[in-house]
mmCIF file of C-alpha atoms in Angstrom:
data_model
loop_
_atom_site.group_PDB
_atom_site.id
_atom_site.type_symbol
_atom_site.label_atom_id
_atom_site.label_comp_id
_atom_site.label_asym_id
_atom_site.label_seq_id
_atom_site.Cartn_x
_atom_site.Cartn_y
_atom_site.Cartn_z
ATOM 1 C CA SER A 1 -0.082 0.044 -0.078
ATOM 2 C CA HIS A 2 1.028 3.595 -0.506
ATOM 3 C CA GLY A 3 3.462 5.127 1.943
ATOM 4 C CA GLN A 4 4.803 1.771 3.213
ATOM 5 C CA VAL A 5 8.437 0.819 3.269
ATOM 6 C CA ARG A 6 9.352 -2.976 2.557
ATOM 7 C CA LEU A 7 12.446 -4.497 4.343
ATOM 8 C CA ILE A 8 14.453 -6.223 1.679
ATOM 9 C CA ASP A 9 17.411 -7.309 3.656
ATOM 10 C CA ALA A 10 18.991 -7.112 7.125
ATOM 11 C CA GLY A 11 22.252 -8.189 8.449
ATOM 12 C CA PHE A 12 24.729 -7.678 11.242
ATOM 13 C CA ILE A 13 27.793 -5.718 10.784
ATOM 14 C CA TRP A 14 30.709 -7.075 12.874
ATOM 15 C CA THR A 15 31.594 -5.068 15.910
ATOM 16 C CA GLU A 16 33.982 -5.834 18.785
ATOM 17 C CA PRO A 17 32.050 -8.182 21.214
ATOM 18 C CA HIS A 18 33.141 -5.878 24.318
ATOM 19 C CA SER A 19 32.158 -2.723 22.555
ATOM 20 C CA LYS A 20 28.357 -2.887 23.621
ATOM 21 C CA ARG A 21 27.247 -1.727 20.187
ATOM 22 C CA LEU A 22 24.947 -3.574 17.652
ATOM 23 C CA LYS A 23 25.085 -2.533 14.107
ATOM 24 C CA LEU A 24 22.498 -3.536 11.530
ATOM 25 C CA LYS A 25 22.669 -2.932 7.894
ATOM 26 C CA LEU A 26 19.156 -2.584 6.443
ATOM 27 C CA THR A 27 18.057 -2.453 2.981
ATOM 28 C CA VAL A 28 14.578 -0.997 2.183
ATOM 29 C CA GLN A 29 12.367 -0.128 -0.749
ATOM 30 C CA LYS A 30 9.670 2.287 -1.357
ATOM 31 C CA GLU A 31 7.463 2.858 -4.198
ATOM 32 C CA VAL A 32 7.526 6.447 -5.373
ATOM 33 C CA ILE A 33 5.554 8.047 -8.172
ATOM 34 C CA ASN A 34 4.288 6.219 -11.106
ATOM 35 C CA GLY A 35 5.421 2.831 -9.957
ATOM 36 C CA ALA A 36 9.151 3.704 -9.648
ATOM 37 C CA VAL A 37 10.828 1.921 -6.724
ATOM 38 C CA LEU A 38 13.465 3.575 -4.612
ATOM 39 C CA GLN A 39 15.932 1.252 -2.780
ATOM 40 C CA GLN A 40 18.060 2.519 0.188
ATOM 41 C CA VAL A 41 20.705 1.057 2.345
ATOM 42 C CA PHE A 42 21.489 2.362 5.864
ATOM 43 C CA VAL A 43 23.217 1.457 9.241
ATOM 44 C CA VAL A 44 21.267 1.397 12.458
ATOM 45 C CA GLU A 45 23.507 1.225 15.471
ATOM 46 C CA TYR A 46 22.156 0.068 18.946
ATOM 47 C CA ILE A 47 24.079 0.754 22.252
ATOM 48 C CA VAL A 48 23.698 -1.911 24.865
ATOM 49 C CA GLN A 49 22.925 -0.282 28.393
ATOM 50 C CA SER A 50 23.898 -2.574 31.206
ATOM 51 C CA GLN A 51 21.119 -2.701 33.826
ATOM 52 C CA MET A 52 20.639 -4.453 36.747
ATOM 53 C CA CYS A 53 17.535 -6.006 38.082
ATOM 54 C CA GLU A 54 16.325 -4.559 41.410
ATOM 55 C CA ASP A 55 17.440 -7.584 43.290
ATOM 56 C CA CYS A 56 20.970 -7.466 41.933
ATOM 57 C CA HIS A 57 21.113 -3.883 42.900
ATOM 58 C CA ARG A 58 20.759 -4.711 46.250
ATOM 59 C CA ILE A 59 23.012 -7.599 46.445
ATOM 60 C CA GLU A 60 25.781 -5.361 44.825
ATOM 61 C CA ALA A 61 24.988 -2.748 47.585
ATOM 62 C CA LYS A 62 25.646 -5.655 50.249
ATOM 63 C CA ASP A 63 23.527 -3.888 52.738
ATOM 64 C CA PHE A 64 20.418 -5.373 51.578
ATOM 65 C CA TRP A 65 19.691 -8.655 53.585
ATOM 66 C CA LYS A 66 16.398 -10.148 54.960
ATOM 67 C CA ALA A 67 18.049 -12.865 57.102
ATOM 68 C CA VAL A 68 21.197 -13.671 58.962
ATOM 69 C CA VAL A 69 22.532 -16.858 60.305
ATOM 70 C CA GLN A 70 24.717 -16.447 63.324
ATOM 71 C CA VAL A 71 26.822 -19.318 64.038
ATOM 72 C CA ARG A 72 28.808 -19.323 67.268
ATOM 73 C CA GLN A 73 30.684 -22.002 69.240
ATOM 74 C CA LYS A 74 32.033 -20.933 72.671
ATOM 75 C CA THR A 75 35.400 -22.931 72.660
ATOM 76 C CA VAL A 76 39.162 -22.141 72.591
ATOM 77 C CA HIS A 77 39.621 -23.958 69.477
ATOM 78 C CA LYS A 78 37.970 -23.434 65.776
ATOM 79 C CA LYS A 79 38.350 -26.981 64.649
ATOM 80 C CA THR A 80 34.741 -27.436 64.352
ATOM 81 C CA PHE A 81 34.322 -24.258 62.208
ATOM 82 C CA TYR A 82 37.214 -25.337 59.898
ATOM 83 C CA TYR A 83 35.226 -28.406 59.358
ATOM 84 C CA LEU A 84 31.968 -26.879 58.908
ATOM 85 C CA GLU A 85 33.392 -24.629 56.453
ATOM 86 C CA GLN A 86 34.563 -27.515 54.141
ATOM 87 C CA LEU A 87 31.289 -29.105 54.437
ATOM 88 C CA ILE A 88 29.547 -25.850 53.256
ATOM 89 C CA LEU A 89 31.942 -25.688 50.290
ATOM 90 C CA LYS A 90 31.402 -29.213 49.475
ATOM 91 C CA HIS A 91 27.547 -29.053 49.444
ATOM 92 C CA ARG A 92 27.844 -25.698 47.670
ATOM 93 C CA LEU A 93 25.733 -24.018 50.447
ATOM 94 C CA HIS A 94 27.432 -20.677 50.335
ATOM 95 C CA GLN A 95 26.143 -19.984 46.840
ATOM 96 C CA ASN A 96 22.859 -18.008 48.279
ATOM 97 C CA THR A 97 24.827 -15.882 50.758
ATOM 98 C CA LEU A 98 25.203 -12.136 50.203
ATOM 99 C CA ARG A 99 28.234 -12.117 52.357
ATOM 100 C CA ILE A 100 29.982 -14.001 55.095
ATOM 101 C CA LYS A 101 31.564 -12.187 57.994
ATOM 102 C CA GLU A 102 33.997 -13.685 60.470
ATOM 103 C CA ILE A 103 33.941 -12.486 63.977
ATOM 104 C CA HIS A 104 35.711 -13.713 67.045
ATOM 105 C CA ASP A 105 33.790 -16.616 67.862
ATOM 106 C CA GLY A 106 31.874 -17.539 64.654
ATOM 107 C CA LEU A 107 30.772 -16.608 61.327
ATOM 108 C CA ASP A 108 27.658 -14.649 60.321
ATOM 109 C CA PHE A 109 25.926 -15.560 56.976
ATOM 110 C CA TYR A 110 23.771 -13.082 55.246
ATOM 111 C CA TYR A 111 20.671 -13.731 52.929
ATOM 112 C CA SER A 112 18.267 -12.141 50.806
ATOM 113 C CA SER A 113 15.555 -14.407 51.851
ATOM 114 C CA LYS A 114 14.322 -16.022 55.036
ATOM 115 C CA GLN A 115 14.047 -19.467 52.997
ATOM 116 C CA HIS A 116 17.721 -19.397 52.188
ATOM 117 C CA ALA A 117 18.632 -18.643 55.832
ATOM 118 C CA GLN A 118 16.331 -21.569 57.056
ATOM 119 C CA LYS A 119 17.949 -23.888 54.418
ATOM 120 C CA MET A 120 21.377 -23.154 56.138
ATOM 121 C CA VAL A 121 19.924 -23.708 59.619
ATOM 122 C CA ASP A 122 18.587 -26.978 58.520
ATOM 123 C CA PHE A 123 21.931 -28.000 56.929
ATOM 124 C CA LEU A 124 23.689 -27.110 60.253
ATOM 125 C CA GLN A 125 21.556 -28.993 62.393
ATOM 126 C CA CYS A 126 22.206 -32.309 60.206
ATOM 127 C CA THR A 127 25.856 -31.593 60.260
ATOM 128 C CA VAL A 128 26.876 -30.482 63.687
ATOM 129 C CA PRO A 129 25.559 -30.901 67.242
ATOM 130 C CA CYS A 130 23.918 -27.595 67.750
ATOM 131 C CA ARG A 131 20.705 -25.675 68.871
ATOM 132 C CA SER A 132 19.038 -22.856 67.176
ATOM 133 C CA LYS A 133 16.588 -20.230 67.895
ATOM 134 C CA SER A 134 15.188 -17.494 65.514
ATOM 135 C CA SER A 135 13.877 -14.070 66.039
ATOM 136 C CA GLN A 136 12.589 -11.135 63.683
ATOM 137 C CA ARG A 137 12.193 -7.500 63.902
ATOM 138 C CA LEU A 138 9.874 -5.394 61.839
ATOM 139 C CA ILE A 139 11.673 -2.880 59.456
ATOM 140 C CA SER A 140 8.801 -1.178 57.552
ATOM 141 C CA HIS A 141 4.995 -1.537 57.131
ATOM 142 C CA ASP A 142 3.315 -0.465 53.992
ATOM 143 C CA ILE A 143 -0.306 0.674 55.266
ATOM 144 C CA HIS A 144 -1.747 0.785 51.701
ATOM 145 C CA SER A 145 -0.441 -2.703 50.630
ATOM 146 C CA ASN A 146 -0.515 -4.219 54.227
ATOM 147 C CA VAL A 147 2.980 -5.566 53.409
ATOM 148 C CA TYR A 148 5.198 -5.995 56.430
ATOM 149 C CA ASN A 149 8.922 -6.187 55.890
ATOM 150 C CA TYR A 150 10.922 -8.180 58.595
ATOM 151 C CA LYS A 151 14.507 -8.891 59.180
ATOM 152 C CA SER A 152 15.101 -12.407 60.679
ATOM 153 C CA THR A 153 17.876 -13.495 62.828
ATOM 154 C CA PHE A 154 18.879 -17.186 63.245
ATOM 155 C CA SER A 155 21.144 -17.789 66.146
ATOM 156 C CA VAL A 156 22.814 -21.321 65.905
ATOM 157 C CA GLU A 157 25.030 -22.618 69.021
ATOM 158 C CA ILE A 158 27.411 -25.347 68.322
ATOM 159 C CA VAL A 159 28.189 -27.621 71.221
ATOM 160 C CA PRO A 160 31.592 -26.166 72.950
ATOM 161 C CA ILE A 161 33.467 -29.579 72.572
ATOM 162 C CA CYS A 162 36.248 -30.205 69.982
ATOM 163 C CA LYS A 163 38.262 -33.394 68.989
ATOM 164 C CA ASP A 164 40.920 -34.364 71.564
ATOM 165 C CA ASN A 165 38.973 -32.613 74.413
ATOM 166 C CA VAL A 166 39.021 -34.332 77.748
ATOM 167 C CA VAL A 167 35.464 -34.229 79.309
ATOM 168 C CA CYS A 168 33.822 -34.912 82.297
ATOM 169 C CA LEU A 169 30.355 -36.275 82.070
ATOM 170 C CA SER A 170 27.489 -35.891 84.593
ATOM 171 C CA PRO A 171 27.013 -39.312 86.653
ATOM 172 C CA LYS A 172 23.592 -39.483 85.088
ATOM 173 C CA LEU A 173 24.680 -39.218 81.503
ATOM 174 C CA ALA A 174 27.630 -41.529 82.013
ATOM 175 C CA GLN A 175 25.217 -44.310 83.540
ATOM 176 C CA SER A 176 22.726 -43.810 80.526
ATOM 177 C CA LEU A 177 25.547 -44.425 77.922
ATOM 178 C CA GLY A 178 26.168 -48.064 79.336
ATOM 179 C CA ASN A 179 27.847 -47.090 82.533
ATOM 180 C CA MET A 180 30.661 -45.166 80.907
ATOM 181 C CA SER A 181 33.454 -43.720 82.817
ATOM 182 C CA GLN A 182 32.654 -40.117 83.507
ATOM 183 C CA ILE A 183 36.355 -39.063 82.247
ATOM 184 C CA CYS A 184 36.360 -39.605 78.496
ATOM 185 C CA VAL A 185 38.214 -38.150 75.533
ATOM 186 C CA CYS A 186 36.583 -36.899 72.487
ATOM 187 C CA THR A 187 37.770 -38.553 69.383
ATOM 188 C CA ARG A 188 35.883 -36.599 66.700
ATOM 189 C CA VAL A 189 32.913 -34.128 66.025
ATOM 190 C CA THR A 190 30.563 -34.781 63.549
ATOM 191 C CA SER A 191 26.972 -34.775 63.635
ATOM 192 C CA THR A 192 27.506 -36.306 67.012
ATOM 193 C CA ILE A 193 30.033 -36.025 69.756
ATOM 194 C CA HIS A 194 32.106 -39.297 69.652
ATOM 195 C CA LEU A 195 33.839 -40.212 73.037
ATOM 196 C CA ILE A 196 35.864 -42.980 74.347
ATOM 197 C CA ASP A 197 36.873 -44.242 77.646
ATOM 198 C CA PRO A 198 40.672 -44.430 77.493
ATOM 199 C CA ARG A 199 40.679 -47.055 80.320
ATOM 200 C CA THR A 200 38.144 -49.512 78.764
ATOM 201 C CA LEU A 201 37.800 -48.508 75.107
ATOM 202 C CA GLN A 202 34.062 -48.047 75.766
ATOM 203 C CA ILE A 203 32.643 -45.757 73.085
ATOM 204 C CA ALA A 204 29.374 -43.506 72.867
ATOM 205 C CA GLU A 205 27.960 -40.866 70.663
ATOM 206 C CA ILE A 206 26.066 -37.835 71.983
ATOM 207 C CA ASP A 207 23.807 -35.722 69.716
ATOM 208 C CA GLY A 208 23.047 -32.067 70.218
ATOM 209 C CA SER A 209 19.675 -32.439 72.237
ATOM 210 C CA THR A 210 21.493 -34.990 74.718
ATOM 211 C CA TYR A 211 24.293 -32.587 75.028
ATOM 212 C CA TRP A 212 22.033 -29.734 75.906
ATOM 213 C CA ARG A 213 20.033 -31.594 78.453
ATOM 214 C CA HIS A 214 23.307 -32.999 80.122
ATOM 215 C CA PRO A 215 25.883 -30.283 79.412
ATOM 216 C CA PHE A 216 29.431 -30.870 80.089
ATOM 217 C CA ASN A 217 32.770 -28.896 79.531
ATOM 218 C CA SER A 218 36.313 -29.802 78.333
ATOM 219 C CA LEU A 219 38.594 -30.124 81.373
ATOM 220 C CA PHE A 220 41.306 -28.468 79.475
ATOM 221 C CA HIS A 221 42.206 -27.855 75.733
ATOM 222 C CA LEU A 222 44.982 -28.850 73.298
ATOM 223 C CA ARG A 223 47.330 -26.013 74.194
ATOM 224 C CA GLN A 224 47.468 -26.999 77.870
ATOM 225 C CA LEU A 225 48.488 -30.472 77.196
ATOM 226 C CA GLU A 226 52.022 -31.433 78.114
ATOM 227 C CA GLU A 227 54.288 -33.616 75.932
ATOM 228 C CA PHE A 228 55.499 -36.874 77.130
ATOM 229 C CA ILE A 229 58.126 -39.608 75.821
ATOM 230 C CA ILE A 230 57.022 -43.260 76.124
ATOM 231 C CA MET A 231 59.481 -45.227 78.184
ATOM 232 C CA ASP A 232 57.742 -48.481 78.099
ATOM 233 C CA ILE A 233 54.286 -49.645 76.748
ATOM 234 C CA SER A 234 52.553 -53.021 76.960
ATOM 235 C CA ARG A 235 49.306 -54.008 75.460
ATOM 236 C CA VAL A 236 46.591 -54.999 77.784
ATOM 237 C CA HIS A 237 43.843 -57.419 77.119
ATOM 238 C CA GLU A 238 40.666 -55.907 77.390
ATOM 239 C CA LYS A 239 38.877 -55.941 80.767
ATOM 240 C CA LYS A 240 35.673 -57.934 81.285
ATOM 241 C CA LYS A 241 32.764 -55.815 80.431
ATOM 242 C CA GLY A 242 30.724 -54.739 83.345
ATOM 243 C CA ALA A 243 26.791 -55.254 83.389
ATOM 244 C CA GLY A 244 25.185 -53.105 81.033
ATOM 245 C CA ALA A 245 28.100 -51.836 79.540
ATOM 246 C CA GLY A 246 28.004 -50.171 76.050
ATOM 247 C CA ALA A 247 30.063 -50.937 72.819
ATOM 248 C CA ARG A 248 33.913 -50.795 72.524
ATOM 249 C CA SER A 249 36.006 -49.455 69.943
ATOM 250 C CA ASN A 250 37.700 -52.082 67.488
ATOM 251 C CA LYS A 251 39.903 -49.140 66.191
ATOM 252 C CA HIS A 252 41.848 -48.715 69.402
ATOM 253 C CA THR A 253 44.027 -50.813 71.459
ATOM 254 C CA LEU A 254 44.267 -50.887 75.382
ATOM 255 C CA ALA A 255 47.667 -50.411 76.686
ATOM 256 C CA GLU A 256 49.510 -49.357 80.003
ATOM 257 C CA ALA A 257 52.510 -47.142 79.719
ATOM 258 C CA TRP A 258 55.393 -45.653 81.828
ATOM 259 C CA VAL A 259 55.877 -42.092 80.550
ATOM 260 C CA ARG A 260 58.366 -39.088 81.249
ATOM 261 C CA LYS A 261 57.687 -35.525 80.540
ATOM 262 C CA THR A 262 60.026 -34.150 77.915
ATOM 263 C CA SER A 263 60.453 -31.142 80.139
ATOM 264 C CA GLU A 264 61.905 -33.270 82.995
ATOM 265 C CA LEU A 265 64.191 -35.628 81.256
ATOM 266 C CA ASP A 266 66.915 -34.748 83.531
ATOM 267 C CA THR A 267 64.909 -36.122 86.470
ATOM 268 C CA ASP A 268 63.845 -39.901 87.057
ATOM 269 C CA HIS A 269 60.230 -38.852 87.527
ATOM 270 C CA GLN A 270 57.941 -41.169 85.715
ATOM 271 C CA TYR A 271 54.101 -41.409 85.365
ATOM 272 C CA PHE A 272 52.034 -44.623 84.679
ATOM 273 C CA CYS A 273 48.898 -44.468 82.670
ATOM 274 C CA CYS A 274 46.311 -46.309 80.806
ATOM 275 C CA THR A 275 45.774 -45.416 77.094
ATOM 276 C CA HIS A 276 43.470 -46.258 74.086
ATOM 277 C CA LEU A 277 46.359 -45.755 71.775
ATOM 278 C CA GLY A 278 48.161 -48.866 72.183
ATOM 279 C CA HIS A 279 47.865 -49.468 68.347
ATOM 280 C CA ILE A 280 50.081 -46.737 67.487
ATOM 281 C CA LEU A 281 52.359 -45.933 70.491
ATOM 282 C CA ASN A 282 55.882 -47.360 70.800
ATOM 283 C CA PRO A 283 58.849 -46.819 73.281
ATOM 284 C CA GLY A 284 60.438 -43.227 72.199
ATOM 285 C CA ASP A 285 57.311 -41.816 70.642
ATOM 286 C CA LEU A 286 56.038 -38.454 71.880
ATOM 287 C CA VAL A 287 52.699 -37.989 72.983
ATOM 288 C CA LEU A 288 50.486 -35.150 74.096
ATOM 289 C CA GLY A 289 48.510 -35.823 77.756
ATOM 290 C CA SER A 290 47.461 -34.314 80.815
ATOM 291 C CA CYS A 291 49.220 -34.735 84.030
ATOM 292 C CA PHE A 292 46.676 -33.949 86.484
ATOM 293 C CA SER A 293 45.534 -36.937 88.627
ATOM 294 C CA LEU A 294 43.933 -38.563 85.564
ATOM 295 C CA GLN A 295 46.977 -39.016 83.651
ATOM 296 C CA VAL A 296 45.527 -39.403 80.065
ATOM 297 C CA LEU A 297 47.371 -39.794 77.026
ATOM 298 C CA ILE A 298 45.515 -37.941 74.188
ATOM 299 C CA LYS A 299 47.160 -37.978 71.066
ATOM 300 C CA LYS A 300 50.415 -39.080 69.352
ATOM 301 C CA SER A 301 52.813 -36.218 68.549
ATOM 302 C CA TYR A 302 54.786 -35.783 65.317
ATOM 303 C CA ASP A 303 57.217 -33.134 63.953
ATOM 304 C CA ARG A 304 54.820 -30.417 62.965
ATOM 305 C CA CYS A 305 57.337 -28.527 60.702
ATOM 306 C CA ARG A 306 58.169 -31.534 58.574
ATOM 307 C CA ARG A 307 54.454 -32.390 58.239
ATOM 308 C CA GLN A 308 53.776 -28.978 57.035
ATOM 309 C CA ARG A 309 56.727 -28.995 54.539
ATOM 310 C CA ARG A 310 55.821 -32.025 52.782
ATOM 311 C CA ARG A 311 51.825 -31.543 52.775
ATOM 312 C CA ASN A 312 51.012 -32.186 49.214
ATOM 313 C CA TRP A 313 47.428 -30.952 49.300
ATOM 314 C CA LYS A 314 45.247 -28.010 50.222
ATOM 315 C CA LEU A 315 41.690 -26.931 50.853
ATOM 316 C CA LYS A 316 39.644 -24.114 49.371
ATOM 317 C CA ASP A 317 38.115 -21.680 51.616
ATOM 318 C CA LEU A 318 34.996 -19.527 52.017
ATOM 319 C CA GLU A 319 35.360 -15.823 50.908
ATOM 320 C CA ARG A 320 34.526 -13.943 53.876
ATOM 321 C CA ASP A 321 35.156 -10.373 55.445
ATOM 322 C CA ARG A 322 37.462 -11.039 58.373
ATOM 323 C CA GLU A 323 37.416 -8.737 61.607
ATOM 324 C CA GLY A 324 40.769 -9.003 63.294
ATOM 325 C CA THR A 325 41.692 -12.476 63.309
ATOM 326 C CA ASP A 326 43.539 -14.066 66.048
ATOM 327 C CA THR A 327 47.316 -14.690 65.709
ATOM 328 C CA ASP A 328 46.324 -18.350 66.949
ATOM 329 C CA ASP A 329 44.317 -18.853 64.010
ATOM 330 C CA GLU A 330 47.065 -20.278 61.712
ATOM 331 C CA ARG A 331 48.154 -22.774 64.368
ATOM 332 C CA GLN A 332 44.537 -23.767 64.855
ATOM 333 C CA TYR A 333 44.303 -24.361 61.118
ATOM 334 C CA GLN A 334 47.348 -26.469 61.048
ATOM 335 C CA ASP A 335 45.754 -28.557 63.971
ATOM 336 C CA PHE A 336 42.729 -28.914 61.657
ATOM 337 C CA LEU A 337 44.800 -30.241 58.701
ATOM 338 C CA GLU A 338 46.522 -32.599 61.063
ATOM 339 C CA ASP A 339 43.417 -33.890 62.173
ATOM 340 C CA LEU A 340 42.345 -34.652 58.529
ATOM 341 C CA GLU A 341 45.464 -36.524 57.984
ATOM 342 C CA GLU A 342 44.893 -38.667 61.106
ATOM 343 C CA ASP A 343 41.186 -39.360 60.663
ATOM 344 C CA GLU A 344 39.833 -40.835 57.471
ATOM 345 C CA THR A 345 35.990 -40.589 58.680
ATOM 346 C CA ILE A 346 36.114 -36.771 58.681
ATOM 347 C CA ARG A 347 38.277 -36.448 55.518
ATOM 348 C CA LYS A 348 35.605 -38.189 53.598
ATOM 349 C CA ASN A 349 33.341 -35.422 53.992
ATOM 350 C CA VAL A 350 35.937 -32.819 52.839
ATOM 351 C CA ASN A 351 37.151 -31.881 49.345
ATOM 352 C CA ILE A 352 40.980 -32.119 49.362
ATOM 353 C CA TYR A 353 43.034 -30.918 46.426
ATOM 354 C CA ARG A 354 46.294 -31.981 45.041
ATOM 355 C CA ASN A 355 48.895 -29.285 45.605
ATOM 356 C CA ALA A 356 51.103 -29.800 42.477
ATOM 357 C CA ASP A 357 53.844 -27.385 43.842
ATOM 358 C CA ILE A 358 54.905 -29.950 46.532
ATOM 359 C CA PRO A 359 56.992 -32.851 45.007
ATOM 360 C CA VAL A 360 55.840 -36.306 46.241
ATOM 361 C CA GLU A 361 58.537 -37.419 48.687
ATOM 362 C CA SER A 362 60.292 -40.945 48.688
ATOM 363 C CA ASP A 363 59.339 -43.260 51.505
ATOM 364 C CA THR A 364 62.677 -43.287 52.924
ATOM 365 C CA ASP A 365 61.967 -39.914 54.576
ATOM 366 C CA ASP A 366 59.189 -41.284 56.366
ATOM 367 C CA ASP A 367 58.799 -40.636 60.233
ATOM 368 C CA GLY A 368 55.427 -42.520 60.453
ATOM 369 C CA ALA A 369 53.168 -39.237 60.425
ATOM 370 C CA PRO A 370 49.838 -39.833 58.877
ATOM 371 C CA ARG A 371 49.436 -38.937 55.410
ATOM 372 C CA ILE A 372 46.496 -38.646 52.790
ATOM 373 C CA SER A 373 46.913 -40.778 49.783
ATOM 374 C CA LEU A 374 46.861 -39.292 46.198
ATOM 375 C CA ALA A 375 43.902 -41.398 45.670
ATOM 376 C CA GLU A 376 41.798 -39.263 48.137
ATOM 377 C CA MET A 377 42.842 -36.004 46.428
ATOM 378 C CA LEU A 378 40.945 -34.005 43.673
ATOM 379 C CA GLU A 379 42.819 -32.098 40.868
ATOM 380 C CA ASP A 380 42.483 -28.558 41.537
ATOM 381 C CA LEU A 381 40.777 -26.779 38.374
ATOM 382 C CA HIS A 382 41.736 -23.127 38.636
ATOM 383 C CA ILE A 383 38.039 -22.213 38.289
ATOM 384 C CA SER A 384 37.008 -18.445 38.180
ATOM 385 C CA GLN A 385 34.326 -17.772 40.421
ATOM 386 C CA ASP A 386 31.040 -16.216 38.805
ATOM 387 C CA ALA A 387 29.263 -13.305 40.371
ATOM 388 C CA THR A 388 27.106 -15.497 42.349
ATOM 389 C CA GLY A 389 30.070 -16.760 44.433
ATOM 390 C CA GLY A 390 29.363 -20.020 43.201
ATOM 391 C CA GLU A 391 32.247 -21.673 40.979
ATOM 392 C CA GLY A 392 31.659 -21.625 37.229
ATOM 393 C CA ALA A 393 31.842 -25.442 36.758
ATOM 394 C CA GLU A 394 31.162 -28.702 38.921
ATOM 395 C CA MET A 395 34.445 -30.208 40.228
#
């Protein structure tokens, strides 16, 4: 019909991909007076304007959050946190967080929705022994649409017990665990607290709800342990089980040992003790223990510098804002890495990456310290993180 332009041809003219310009070459025809046809070619240039959706704007602003999960543990050692961090990374639960903030006794996870925060709380409750409570406060209320805007806070408290803690149970709790001794050693913390009685090898697990009903504390922590040298050690046949006694560990061996403090080698002062570590201790070995009236040996001691030097693997960590970290943090992190080397069970829940910068050593240079096999390591793919904080590809 008269006055209309017909589009004959259209095509893109190549532009630099990053220039944010699109050029189109258009060919049009129009019928002019007396059936004559006029054809014309011209270029249309579009400029791409970047624009964020409202939610992204707020995420970018970092101050927009609807819910926070505050994870706390009142303990001297951060082992459980380091373990938790690895679980979060493995299950990619950090993907929905706006930011993670590290403070003195825990981590804060910020979310744009209450649902995301609730998902994190549910995960924590399945993963570590803890208890949680939530609260919310009103930020704004739109009278016209009757919309209420709340900020939710979830407080999650992890039990204050770590691996290698010596604990004292209440008589009632010890009895309910199959007449266990009140003095026990914590062998690991997963979704439950794993305990062993070093004198009988009796074991028990305590979940979060049991712990909060019958709370107990650590008698002392790793830094307060003293170093001993094994002078003499002999395996002991397990004692007869008492009535109603619970299960015993088949991973440990009962032994009696004479030990001497490494700080008192110039004296003849020796201590006698029972230990659950008969399977790994030999005369001349160093061991950490407590010297107060209980004489408990807790863990075998190895040359830390040497272990660090030849550690041919590494872990990823959560990107977080740190608020004045403790000087002891690095030392505690090393403790955690050593725990991974010594405990296959918790290692299974952690992604361990091969560190190609460290050469594999020959076996001749082995002092018997536990190592992680290459078969358990993942190749480290240097993946750039995308904007969501998630990694660009599955590993």
